[in-house]
PDB file of C-alpha atoms and ligand atoms in Angstrom:
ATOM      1  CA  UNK A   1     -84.179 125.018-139.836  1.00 88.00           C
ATOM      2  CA  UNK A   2     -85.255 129.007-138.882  1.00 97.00           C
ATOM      3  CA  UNK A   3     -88.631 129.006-137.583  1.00 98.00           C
ATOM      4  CA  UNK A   4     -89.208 131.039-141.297  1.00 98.00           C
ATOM      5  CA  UNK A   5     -88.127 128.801-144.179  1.00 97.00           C
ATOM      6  CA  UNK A   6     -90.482 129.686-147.096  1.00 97.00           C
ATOM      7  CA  UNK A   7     -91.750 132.549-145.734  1.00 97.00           C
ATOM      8  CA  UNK A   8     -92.218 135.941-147.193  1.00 98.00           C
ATOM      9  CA  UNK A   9     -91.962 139.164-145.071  1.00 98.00           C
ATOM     10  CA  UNK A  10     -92.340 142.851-146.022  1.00 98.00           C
ATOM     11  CA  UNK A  11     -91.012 145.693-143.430  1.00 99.00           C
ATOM     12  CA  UNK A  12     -91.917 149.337-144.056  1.00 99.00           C
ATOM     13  CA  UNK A  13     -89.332 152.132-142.599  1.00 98.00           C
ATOM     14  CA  UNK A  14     -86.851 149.061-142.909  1.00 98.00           C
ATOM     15  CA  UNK A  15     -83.984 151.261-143.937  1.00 98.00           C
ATOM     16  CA  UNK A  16     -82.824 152.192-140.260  1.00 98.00           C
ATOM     17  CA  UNK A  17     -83.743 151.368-136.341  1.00 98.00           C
ATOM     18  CA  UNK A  18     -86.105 149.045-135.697  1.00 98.00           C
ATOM     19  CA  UNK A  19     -87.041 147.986-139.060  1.00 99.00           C
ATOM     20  CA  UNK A  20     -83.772 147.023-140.012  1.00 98.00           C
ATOM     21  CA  UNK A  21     -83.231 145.155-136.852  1.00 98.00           C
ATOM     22  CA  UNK A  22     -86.958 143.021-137.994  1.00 99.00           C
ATOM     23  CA  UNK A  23     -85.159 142.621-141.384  1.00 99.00           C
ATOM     24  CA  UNK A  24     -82.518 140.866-140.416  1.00 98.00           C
ATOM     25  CA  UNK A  25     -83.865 138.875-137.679  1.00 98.00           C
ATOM     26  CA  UNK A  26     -86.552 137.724-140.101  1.00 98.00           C
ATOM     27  CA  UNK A  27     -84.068 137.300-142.556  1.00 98.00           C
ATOM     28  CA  UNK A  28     -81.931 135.245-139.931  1.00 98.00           C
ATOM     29  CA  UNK A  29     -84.853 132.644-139.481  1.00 98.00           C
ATOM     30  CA  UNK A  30     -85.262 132.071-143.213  1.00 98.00           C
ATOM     31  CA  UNK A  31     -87.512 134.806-144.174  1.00 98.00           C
ATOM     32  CA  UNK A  32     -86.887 136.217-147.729  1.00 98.00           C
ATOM     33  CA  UNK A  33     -87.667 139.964-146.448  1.00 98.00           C
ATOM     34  CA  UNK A  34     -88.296 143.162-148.779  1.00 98.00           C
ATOM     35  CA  UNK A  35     -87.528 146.143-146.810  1.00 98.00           C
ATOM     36  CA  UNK A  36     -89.207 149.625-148.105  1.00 99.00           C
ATOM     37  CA  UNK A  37     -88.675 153.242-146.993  1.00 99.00           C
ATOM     38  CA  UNK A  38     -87.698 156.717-148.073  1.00 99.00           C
ATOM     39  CA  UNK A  39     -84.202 156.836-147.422  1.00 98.00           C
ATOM     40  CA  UNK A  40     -82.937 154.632-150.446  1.00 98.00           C
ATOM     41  CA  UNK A  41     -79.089 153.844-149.781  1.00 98.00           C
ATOM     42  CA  UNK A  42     -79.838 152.994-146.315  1.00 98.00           C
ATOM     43  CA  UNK A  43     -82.693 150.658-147.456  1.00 98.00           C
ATOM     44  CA  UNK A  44     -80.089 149.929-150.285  1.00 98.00           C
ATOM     45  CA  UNK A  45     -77.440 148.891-147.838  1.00 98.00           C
ATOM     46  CA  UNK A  46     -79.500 147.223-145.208  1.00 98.00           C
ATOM     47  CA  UNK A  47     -81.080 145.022-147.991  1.00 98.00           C
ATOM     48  CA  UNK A  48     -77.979 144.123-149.329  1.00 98.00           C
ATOM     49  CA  UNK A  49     -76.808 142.189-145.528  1.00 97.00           C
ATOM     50  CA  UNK A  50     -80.000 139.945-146.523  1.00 98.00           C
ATOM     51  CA  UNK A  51     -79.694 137.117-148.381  1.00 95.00           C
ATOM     52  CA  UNK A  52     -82.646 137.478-150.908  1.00 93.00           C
ATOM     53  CA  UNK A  53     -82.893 141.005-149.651  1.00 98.00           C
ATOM     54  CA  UNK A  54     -84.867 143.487-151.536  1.00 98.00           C
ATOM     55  CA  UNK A  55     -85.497 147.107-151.142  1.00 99.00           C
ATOM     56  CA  UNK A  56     -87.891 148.842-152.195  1.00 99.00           C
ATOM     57  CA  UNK A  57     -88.594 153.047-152.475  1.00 99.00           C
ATOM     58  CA  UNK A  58     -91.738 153.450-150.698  1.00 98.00           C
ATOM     59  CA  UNK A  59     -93.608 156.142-149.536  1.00 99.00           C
ATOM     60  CA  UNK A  60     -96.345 154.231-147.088  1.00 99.00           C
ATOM     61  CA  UNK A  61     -98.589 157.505-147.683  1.00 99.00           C
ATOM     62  CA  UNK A  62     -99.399 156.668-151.237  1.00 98.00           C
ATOM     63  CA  UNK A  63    -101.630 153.817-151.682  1.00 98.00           C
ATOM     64  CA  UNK A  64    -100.603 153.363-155.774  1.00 98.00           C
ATOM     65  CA  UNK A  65     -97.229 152.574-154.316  1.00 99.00           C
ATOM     66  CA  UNK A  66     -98.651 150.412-151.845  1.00 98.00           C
ATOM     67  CA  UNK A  67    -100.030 147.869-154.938  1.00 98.00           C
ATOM     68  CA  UNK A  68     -96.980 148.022-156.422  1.00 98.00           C
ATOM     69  CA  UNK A  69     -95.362 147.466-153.983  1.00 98.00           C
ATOM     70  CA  UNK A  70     -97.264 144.383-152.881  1.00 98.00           C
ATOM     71  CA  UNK A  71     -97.368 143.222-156.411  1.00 98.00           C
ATOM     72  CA  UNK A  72     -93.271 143.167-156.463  1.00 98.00           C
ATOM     73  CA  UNK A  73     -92.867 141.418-153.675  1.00 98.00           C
ATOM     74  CA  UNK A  74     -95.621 138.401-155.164  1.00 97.00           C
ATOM     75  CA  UNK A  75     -93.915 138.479-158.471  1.00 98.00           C
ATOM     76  CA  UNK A  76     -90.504 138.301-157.109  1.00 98.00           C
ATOM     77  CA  UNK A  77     -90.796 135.886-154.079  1.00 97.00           C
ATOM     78  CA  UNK A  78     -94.101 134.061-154.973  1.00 97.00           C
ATOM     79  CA  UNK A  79     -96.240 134.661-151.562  1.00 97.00           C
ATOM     80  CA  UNK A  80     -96.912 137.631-148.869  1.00 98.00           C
ATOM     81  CA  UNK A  81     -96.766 136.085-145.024  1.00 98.00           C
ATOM     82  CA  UNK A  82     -96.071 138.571-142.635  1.00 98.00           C
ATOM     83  CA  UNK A  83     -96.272 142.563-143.001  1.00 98.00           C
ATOM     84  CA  UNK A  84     -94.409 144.889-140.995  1.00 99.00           C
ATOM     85  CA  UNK A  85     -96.229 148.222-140.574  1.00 99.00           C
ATOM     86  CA  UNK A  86     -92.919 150.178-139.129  1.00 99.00           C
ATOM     87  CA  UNK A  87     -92.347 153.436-140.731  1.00 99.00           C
ATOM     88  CA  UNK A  88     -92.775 156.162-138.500  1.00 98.00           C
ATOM     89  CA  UNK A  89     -91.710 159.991-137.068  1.00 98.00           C
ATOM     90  CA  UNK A  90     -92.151 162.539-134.964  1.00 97.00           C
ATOM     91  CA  UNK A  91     -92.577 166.161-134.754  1.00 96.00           C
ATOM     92  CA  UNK A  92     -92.714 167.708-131.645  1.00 96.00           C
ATOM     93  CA  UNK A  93     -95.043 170.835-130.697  1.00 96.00           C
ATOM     94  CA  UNK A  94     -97.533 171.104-128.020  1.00 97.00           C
ATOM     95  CA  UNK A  95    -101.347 171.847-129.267  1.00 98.00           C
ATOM     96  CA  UNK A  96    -100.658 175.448-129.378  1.00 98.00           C
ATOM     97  CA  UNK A  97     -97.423 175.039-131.661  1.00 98.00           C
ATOM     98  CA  UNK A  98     -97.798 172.224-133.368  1.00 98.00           C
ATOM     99  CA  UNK A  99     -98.733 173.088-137.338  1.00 98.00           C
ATOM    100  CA  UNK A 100    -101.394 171.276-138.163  1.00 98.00           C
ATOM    101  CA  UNK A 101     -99.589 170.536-141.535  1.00 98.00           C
ATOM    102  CA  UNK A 102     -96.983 168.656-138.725  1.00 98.00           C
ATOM    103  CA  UNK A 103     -99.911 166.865-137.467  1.00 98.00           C
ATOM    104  CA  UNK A 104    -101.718 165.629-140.467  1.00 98.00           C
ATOM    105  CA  UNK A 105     -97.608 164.289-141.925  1.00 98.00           C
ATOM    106  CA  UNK A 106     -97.556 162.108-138.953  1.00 98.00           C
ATOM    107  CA  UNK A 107    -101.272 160.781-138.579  1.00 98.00           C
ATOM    108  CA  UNK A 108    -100.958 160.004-142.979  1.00 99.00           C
ATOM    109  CA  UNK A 109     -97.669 158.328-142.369  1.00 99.00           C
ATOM    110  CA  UNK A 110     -98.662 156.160-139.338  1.00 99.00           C
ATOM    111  CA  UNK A 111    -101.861 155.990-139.331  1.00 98.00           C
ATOM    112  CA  UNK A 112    -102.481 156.330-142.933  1.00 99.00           C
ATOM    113  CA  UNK A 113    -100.025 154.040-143.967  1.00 99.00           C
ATOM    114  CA  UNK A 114    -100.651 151.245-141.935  1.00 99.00           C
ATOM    115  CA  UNK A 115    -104.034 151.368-142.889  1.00 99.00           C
ATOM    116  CA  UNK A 116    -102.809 151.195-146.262  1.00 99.00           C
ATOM    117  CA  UNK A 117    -100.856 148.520-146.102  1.00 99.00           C
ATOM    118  CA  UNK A 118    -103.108 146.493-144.129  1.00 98.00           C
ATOM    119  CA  UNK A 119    -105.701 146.910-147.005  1.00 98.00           C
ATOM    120  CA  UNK A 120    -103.013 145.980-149.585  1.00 98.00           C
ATOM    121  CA  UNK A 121    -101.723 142.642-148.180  1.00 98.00           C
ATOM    122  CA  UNK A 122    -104.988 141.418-146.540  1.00 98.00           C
ATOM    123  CA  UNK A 123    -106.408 139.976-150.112  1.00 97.00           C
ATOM    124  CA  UNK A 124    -103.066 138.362-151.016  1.00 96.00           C
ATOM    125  CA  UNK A 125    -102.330 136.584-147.112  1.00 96.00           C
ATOM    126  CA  UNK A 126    -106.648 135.191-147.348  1.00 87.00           C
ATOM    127  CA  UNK A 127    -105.184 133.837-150.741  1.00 85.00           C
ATOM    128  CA  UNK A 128    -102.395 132.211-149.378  1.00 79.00           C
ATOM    129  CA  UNK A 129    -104.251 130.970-145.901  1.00 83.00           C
ATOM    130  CA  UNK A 130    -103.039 132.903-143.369  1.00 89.00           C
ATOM    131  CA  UNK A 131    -100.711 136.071-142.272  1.00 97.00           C
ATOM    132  CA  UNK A 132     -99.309 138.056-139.675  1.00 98.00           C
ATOM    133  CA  UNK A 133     -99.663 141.892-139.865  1.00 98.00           C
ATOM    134  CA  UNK A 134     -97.523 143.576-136.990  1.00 99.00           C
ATOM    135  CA  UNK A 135     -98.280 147.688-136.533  1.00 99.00           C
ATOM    136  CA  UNK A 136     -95.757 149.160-134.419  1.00 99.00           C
ATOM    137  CA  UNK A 137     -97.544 151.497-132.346  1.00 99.00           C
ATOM    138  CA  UNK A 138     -95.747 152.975-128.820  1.00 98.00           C
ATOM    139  CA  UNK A 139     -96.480 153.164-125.097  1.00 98.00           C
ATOM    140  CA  UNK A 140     -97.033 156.817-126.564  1.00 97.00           C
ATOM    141  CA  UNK A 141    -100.484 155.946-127.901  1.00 98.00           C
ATOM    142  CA  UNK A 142    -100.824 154.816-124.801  1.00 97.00           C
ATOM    143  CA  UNK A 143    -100.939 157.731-122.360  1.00 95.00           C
ATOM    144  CA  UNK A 144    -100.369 161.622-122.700  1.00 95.00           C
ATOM    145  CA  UNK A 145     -97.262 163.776-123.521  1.00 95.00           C
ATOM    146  CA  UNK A 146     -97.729 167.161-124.212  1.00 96.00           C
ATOM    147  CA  UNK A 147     -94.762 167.689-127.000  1.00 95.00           C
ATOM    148  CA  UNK A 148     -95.984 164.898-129.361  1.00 96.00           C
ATOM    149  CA  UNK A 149    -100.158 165.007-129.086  1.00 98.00           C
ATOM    150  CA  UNK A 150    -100.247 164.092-132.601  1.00 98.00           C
ATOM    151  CA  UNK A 151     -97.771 161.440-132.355  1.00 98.00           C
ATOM    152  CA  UNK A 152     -99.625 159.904-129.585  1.00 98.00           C
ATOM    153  CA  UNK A 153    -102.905 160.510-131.927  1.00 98.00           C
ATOM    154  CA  UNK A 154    -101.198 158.028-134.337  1.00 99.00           C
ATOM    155  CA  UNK A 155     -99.881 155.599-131.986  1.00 98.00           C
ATOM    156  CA  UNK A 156    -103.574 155.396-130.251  1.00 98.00           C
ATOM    157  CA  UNK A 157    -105.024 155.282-133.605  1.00 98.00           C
ATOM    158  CA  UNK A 158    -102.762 151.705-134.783  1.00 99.00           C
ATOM    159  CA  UNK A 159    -103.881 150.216-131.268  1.00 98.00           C
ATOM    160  CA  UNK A 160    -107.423 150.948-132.206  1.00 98.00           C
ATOM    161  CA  UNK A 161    -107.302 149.678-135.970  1.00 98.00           C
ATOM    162  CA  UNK A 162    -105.383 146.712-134.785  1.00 99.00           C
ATOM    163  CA  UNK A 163    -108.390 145.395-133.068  1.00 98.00           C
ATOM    164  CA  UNK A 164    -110.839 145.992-135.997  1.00 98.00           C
ATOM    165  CA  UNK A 165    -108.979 144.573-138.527  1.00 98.00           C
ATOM    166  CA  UNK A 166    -107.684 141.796-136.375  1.00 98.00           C
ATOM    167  CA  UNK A 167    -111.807 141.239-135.801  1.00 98.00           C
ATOM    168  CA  UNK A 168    -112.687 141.524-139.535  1.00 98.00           C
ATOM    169  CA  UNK A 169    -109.743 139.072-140.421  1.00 97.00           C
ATOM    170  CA  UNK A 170    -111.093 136.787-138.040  1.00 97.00           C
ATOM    171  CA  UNK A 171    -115.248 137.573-138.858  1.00 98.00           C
ATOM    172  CA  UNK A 172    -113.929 136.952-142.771  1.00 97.00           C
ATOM    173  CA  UNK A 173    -112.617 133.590-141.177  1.00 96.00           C
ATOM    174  CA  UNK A 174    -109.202 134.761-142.971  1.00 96.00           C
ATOM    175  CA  UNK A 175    -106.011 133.118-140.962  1.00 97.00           C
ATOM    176  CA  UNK A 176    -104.632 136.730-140.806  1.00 98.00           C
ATOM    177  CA  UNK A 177    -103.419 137.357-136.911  1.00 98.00           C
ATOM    178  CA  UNK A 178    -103.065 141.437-136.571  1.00 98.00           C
ATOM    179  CA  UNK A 179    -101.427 142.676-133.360  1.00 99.00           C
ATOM    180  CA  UNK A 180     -99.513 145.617-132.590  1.00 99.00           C
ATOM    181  CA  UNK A 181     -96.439 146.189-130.251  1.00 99.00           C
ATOM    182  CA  UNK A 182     -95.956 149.462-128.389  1.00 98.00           C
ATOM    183  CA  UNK A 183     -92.195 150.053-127.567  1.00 98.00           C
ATOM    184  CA  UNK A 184     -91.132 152.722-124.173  1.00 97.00           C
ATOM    185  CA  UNK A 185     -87.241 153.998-125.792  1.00 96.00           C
ATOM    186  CA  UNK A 186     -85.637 151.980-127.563  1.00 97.00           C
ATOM    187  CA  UNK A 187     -81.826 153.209-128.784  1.00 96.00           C
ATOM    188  CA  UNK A 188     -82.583 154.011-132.845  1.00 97.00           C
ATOM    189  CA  UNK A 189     -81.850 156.982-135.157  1.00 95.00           C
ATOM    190  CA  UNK A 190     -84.680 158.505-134.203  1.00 95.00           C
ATOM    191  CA  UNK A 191     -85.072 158.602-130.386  1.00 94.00           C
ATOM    192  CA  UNK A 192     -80.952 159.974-130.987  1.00 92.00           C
ATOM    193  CA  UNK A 193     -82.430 162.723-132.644  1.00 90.00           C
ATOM    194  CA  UNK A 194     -85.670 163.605-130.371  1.00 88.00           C
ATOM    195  CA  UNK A 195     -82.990 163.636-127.320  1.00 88.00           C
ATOM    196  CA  UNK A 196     -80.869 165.716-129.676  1.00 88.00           C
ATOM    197  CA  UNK A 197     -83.713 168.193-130.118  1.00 84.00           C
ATOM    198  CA  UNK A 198     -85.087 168.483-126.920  1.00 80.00           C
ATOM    199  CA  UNK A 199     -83.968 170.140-123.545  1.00 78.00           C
ATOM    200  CA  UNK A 200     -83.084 168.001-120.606  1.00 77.00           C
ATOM    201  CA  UNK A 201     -85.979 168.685-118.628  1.00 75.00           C
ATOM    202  CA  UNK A 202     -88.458 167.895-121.894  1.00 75.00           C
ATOM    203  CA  UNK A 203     -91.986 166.029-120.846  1.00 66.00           C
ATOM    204  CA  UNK A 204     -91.703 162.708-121.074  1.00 65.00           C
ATOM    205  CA  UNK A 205     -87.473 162.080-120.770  1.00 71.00           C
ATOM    206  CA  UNK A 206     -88.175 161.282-116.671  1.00 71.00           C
ATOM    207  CA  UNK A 207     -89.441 158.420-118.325  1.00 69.00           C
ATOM    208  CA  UNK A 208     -86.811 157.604-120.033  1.00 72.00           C
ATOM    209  CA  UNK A 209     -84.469 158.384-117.434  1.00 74.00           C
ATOM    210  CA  UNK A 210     -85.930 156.082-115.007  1.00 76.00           C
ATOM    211  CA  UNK A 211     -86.953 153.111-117.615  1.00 79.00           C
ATOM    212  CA  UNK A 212     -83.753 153.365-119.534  1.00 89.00           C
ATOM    213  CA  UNK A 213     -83.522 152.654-123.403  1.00 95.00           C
ATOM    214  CA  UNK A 214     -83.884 148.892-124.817  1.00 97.00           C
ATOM    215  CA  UNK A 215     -82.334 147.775-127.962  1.00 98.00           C
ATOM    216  CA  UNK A 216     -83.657 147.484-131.373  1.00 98.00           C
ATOM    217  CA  UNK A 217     -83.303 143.568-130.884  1.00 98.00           C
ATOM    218  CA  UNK A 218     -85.579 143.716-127.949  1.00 98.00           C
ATOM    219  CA  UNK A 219     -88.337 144.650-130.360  1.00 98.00           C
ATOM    220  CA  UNK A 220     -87.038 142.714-133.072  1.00 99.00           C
ATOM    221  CA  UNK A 221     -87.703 139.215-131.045  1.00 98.00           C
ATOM    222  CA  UNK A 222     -91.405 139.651-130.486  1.00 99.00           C
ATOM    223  CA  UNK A 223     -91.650 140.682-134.221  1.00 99.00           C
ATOM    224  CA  UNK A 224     -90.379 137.296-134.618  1.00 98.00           C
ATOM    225  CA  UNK A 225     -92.532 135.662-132.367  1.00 98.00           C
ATOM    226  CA  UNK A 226     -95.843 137.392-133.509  1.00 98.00           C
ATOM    227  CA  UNK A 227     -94.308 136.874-137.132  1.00 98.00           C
ATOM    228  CA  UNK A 228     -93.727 132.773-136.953  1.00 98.00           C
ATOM    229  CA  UNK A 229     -96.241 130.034-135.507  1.00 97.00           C
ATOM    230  CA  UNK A 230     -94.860 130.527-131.743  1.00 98.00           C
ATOM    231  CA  UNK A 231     -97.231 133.448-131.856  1.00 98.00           C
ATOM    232  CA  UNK A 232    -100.555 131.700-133.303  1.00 97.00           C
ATOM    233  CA  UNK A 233    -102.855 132.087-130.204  1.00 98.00           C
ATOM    234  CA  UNK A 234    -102.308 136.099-130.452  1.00 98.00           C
ATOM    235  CA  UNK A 235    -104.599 138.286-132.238  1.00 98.00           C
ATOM    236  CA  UNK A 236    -106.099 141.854-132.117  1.00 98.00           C
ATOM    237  CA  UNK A 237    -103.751 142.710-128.889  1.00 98.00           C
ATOM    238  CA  UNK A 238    -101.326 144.838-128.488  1.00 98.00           C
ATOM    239  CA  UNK A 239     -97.975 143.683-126.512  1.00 98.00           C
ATOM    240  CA  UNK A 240     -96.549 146.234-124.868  1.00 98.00           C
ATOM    241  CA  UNK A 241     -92.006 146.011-124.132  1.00 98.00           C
ATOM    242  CA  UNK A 242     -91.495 148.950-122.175  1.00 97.00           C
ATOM    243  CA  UNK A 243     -89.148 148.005-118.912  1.00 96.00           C
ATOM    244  CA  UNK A 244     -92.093 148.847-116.840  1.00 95.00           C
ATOM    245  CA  UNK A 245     -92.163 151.859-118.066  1.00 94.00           C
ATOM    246  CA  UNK A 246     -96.437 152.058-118.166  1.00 95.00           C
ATOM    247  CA  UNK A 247     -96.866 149.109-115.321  1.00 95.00           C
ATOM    248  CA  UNK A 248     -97.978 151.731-113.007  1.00 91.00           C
TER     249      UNK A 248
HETATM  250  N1  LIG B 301     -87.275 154.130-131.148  1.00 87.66           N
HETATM  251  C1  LIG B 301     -88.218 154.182-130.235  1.00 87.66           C
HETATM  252  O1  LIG B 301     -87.963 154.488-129.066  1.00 87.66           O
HETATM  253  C2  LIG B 301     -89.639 153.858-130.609  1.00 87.66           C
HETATM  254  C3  LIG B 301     -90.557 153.688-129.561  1.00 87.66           C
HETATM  255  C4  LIG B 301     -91.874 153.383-129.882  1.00 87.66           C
HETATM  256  C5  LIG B 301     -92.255 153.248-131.196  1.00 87.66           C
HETATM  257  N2  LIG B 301     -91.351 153.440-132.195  1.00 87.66           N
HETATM  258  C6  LIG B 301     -91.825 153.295-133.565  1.00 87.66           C
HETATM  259  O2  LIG B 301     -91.034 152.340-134.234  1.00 87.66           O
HETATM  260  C7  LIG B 301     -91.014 152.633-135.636  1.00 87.66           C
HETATM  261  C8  LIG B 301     -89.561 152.696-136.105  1.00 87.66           C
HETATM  262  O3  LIG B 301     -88.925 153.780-135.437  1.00 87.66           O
HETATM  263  P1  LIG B 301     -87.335 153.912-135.273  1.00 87.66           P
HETATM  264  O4  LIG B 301     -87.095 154.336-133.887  1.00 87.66           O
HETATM  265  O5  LIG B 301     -86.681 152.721-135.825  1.00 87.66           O
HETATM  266  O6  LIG B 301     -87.082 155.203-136.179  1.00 87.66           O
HETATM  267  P2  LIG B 301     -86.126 155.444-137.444  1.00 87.66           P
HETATM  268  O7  LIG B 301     -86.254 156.892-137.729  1.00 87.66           O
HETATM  269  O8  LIG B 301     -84.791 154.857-137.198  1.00 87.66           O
HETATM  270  O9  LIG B 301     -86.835 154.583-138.597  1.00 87.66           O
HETATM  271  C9  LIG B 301     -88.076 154.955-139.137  1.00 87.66           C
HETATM  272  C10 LIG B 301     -88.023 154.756-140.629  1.00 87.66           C
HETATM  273  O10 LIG B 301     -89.298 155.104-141.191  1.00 87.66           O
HETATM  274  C11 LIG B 301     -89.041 155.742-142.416  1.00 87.66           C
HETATM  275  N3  LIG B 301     -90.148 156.585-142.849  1.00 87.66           N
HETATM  276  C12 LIG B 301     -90.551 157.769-142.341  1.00 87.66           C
HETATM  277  N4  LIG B 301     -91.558 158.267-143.073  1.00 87.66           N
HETATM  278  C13 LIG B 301     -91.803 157.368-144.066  1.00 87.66           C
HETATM  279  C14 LIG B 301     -92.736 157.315-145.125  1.00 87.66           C
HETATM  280  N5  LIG B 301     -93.623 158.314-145.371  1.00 87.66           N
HETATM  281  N6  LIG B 301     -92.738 156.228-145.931  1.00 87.66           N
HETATM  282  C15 LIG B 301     -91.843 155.229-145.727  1.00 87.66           C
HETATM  283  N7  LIG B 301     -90.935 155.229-144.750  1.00 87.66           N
HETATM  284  C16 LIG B 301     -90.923 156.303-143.920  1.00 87.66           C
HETATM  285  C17 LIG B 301     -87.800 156.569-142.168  1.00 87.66           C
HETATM  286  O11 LIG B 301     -87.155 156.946-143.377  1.00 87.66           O
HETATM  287  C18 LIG B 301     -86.969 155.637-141.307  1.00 87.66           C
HETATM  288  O12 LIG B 301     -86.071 154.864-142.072  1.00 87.66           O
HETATM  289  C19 LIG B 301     -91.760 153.952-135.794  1.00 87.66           C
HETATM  290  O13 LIG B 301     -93.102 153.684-136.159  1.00 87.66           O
HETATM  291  C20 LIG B 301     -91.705 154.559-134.408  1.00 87.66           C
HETATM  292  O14 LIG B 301     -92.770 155.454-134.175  1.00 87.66           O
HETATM  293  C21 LIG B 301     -90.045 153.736-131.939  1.00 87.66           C
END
């Protein structure tokens, strides 16, 4: 019996890295998942490893979407347990090159977004008794580095609306937990294409360099956790996998 029989997840950015590693972990413990992103044959493909998979086109930045997509996922699978807020990306530029056009794509799609989607699947988990909303934030929102200051806007900003929604879930006396989990590297499309971009001797690769990269599964099992009842004594925190990378 997986620790998710009868369970209904829904994973944003699910089509690649870190999202598609939730998907099928979720998926693994008997979670019927919907996955939702941009980048439709990935999302396509992943979706189809699932058994009940279901993907979705999904921009998180447009809040119609957001209802329908909510509204799919009840009509097709019945409930709405656990919501990944996952999609994310980064732009690099320092605050005198960054465009602010740059700046405003990533705070709308991570901050924005998970905003969103909290606000969408909120009145359908206090229907059903209780939730788990996971934001996936990043030790970034967590300290400074000079090529992504937006990015590390965003990240801040999901550590900061974790807490107040996980405090109005519990003030509504819903059963919704809301945490967040800030990654350090973790080996996914995207960090291949950050180290791709930048030079050796970028801010913020030392790091990297001395913490080394985790695996997608490494964030995948404390979605898990947060997402099933081994996590029900966590809300409005942020858990932080990292290799040490911010213990000092
Ligand atoms: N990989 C890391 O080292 C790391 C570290 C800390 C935090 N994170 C965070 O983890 C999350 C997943 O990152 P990843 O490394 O798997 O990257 P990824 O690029 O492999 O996956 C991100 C997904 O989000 C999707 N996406 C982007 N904009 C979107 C939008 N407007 N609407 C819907 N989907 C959109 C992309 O298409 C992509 O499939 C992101 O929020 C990222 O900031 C990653």
């Amino acid at each position: 019996m997986g620790k998710l029989e009868g369970k209904v997840a829904l994973i944003t950015g699910g089509a690649s890295g870190l999202g598609a590693e939730d998907a099928r972990v979720l998926a693994r413990e008997g979670a019927k998942v919907v996955i939702t992103d941009v980048q439709d044959d990935l999302g396509a493909a992943v979706a189809a490893e699932l058994p009940d998979g279901l993907y979705l086109h999904h921009d998180v930045r447009d809040p119609q979407r957001w209802a329908e997509v909510v509204a799919t996922t009840i009509e097709r699978f019945g409930r709405l347990d656990t919501l990944v807020n996952n999609a994310g990306l980064v732009r690099f530029g320092t605050v005198e090159t960054l465009s602010y056009e740059d700046f405003r794509l990533q705070t709308d799609v991570m901050v924005g977004g998970t905003f969103l989607g909290c606000q969408a699947a909120i009145p359908h988990m206090s229907r059903d008794g209780s939730g788990s909303i996971i934001n996936m934030a990043s030790v970034a929102g967590l300290k400074g580095i000079s090529t992504i200051p937006a990015y590390t806007a965003a990240k801040a900003g999901i550590i900061g609306m974790t807490r107040s929604i996980a405090v109005h879930c519990r003030e509504q006396k819903y059963r919704i937990r809301v945490n967040a989990i800030a990654p350090g590297g973790i080996v996914t499309p995207m960090t291949a294409q950050a180290l791709a971009q930048l030079p050796q001797d970028a801010a913020g690769l030392d790091q990297i360099h001395d913490h080394g990269m985790g695996q997608p599964i490494d964030i995948a099992n404390m979605v898990l956790y947060l997402a099933c009842e081994d996590g029900r004594h966590l809300t409005g925190t942020t858990i932080t996998i990292d290799n040490g990378e911010t213990m000092a």
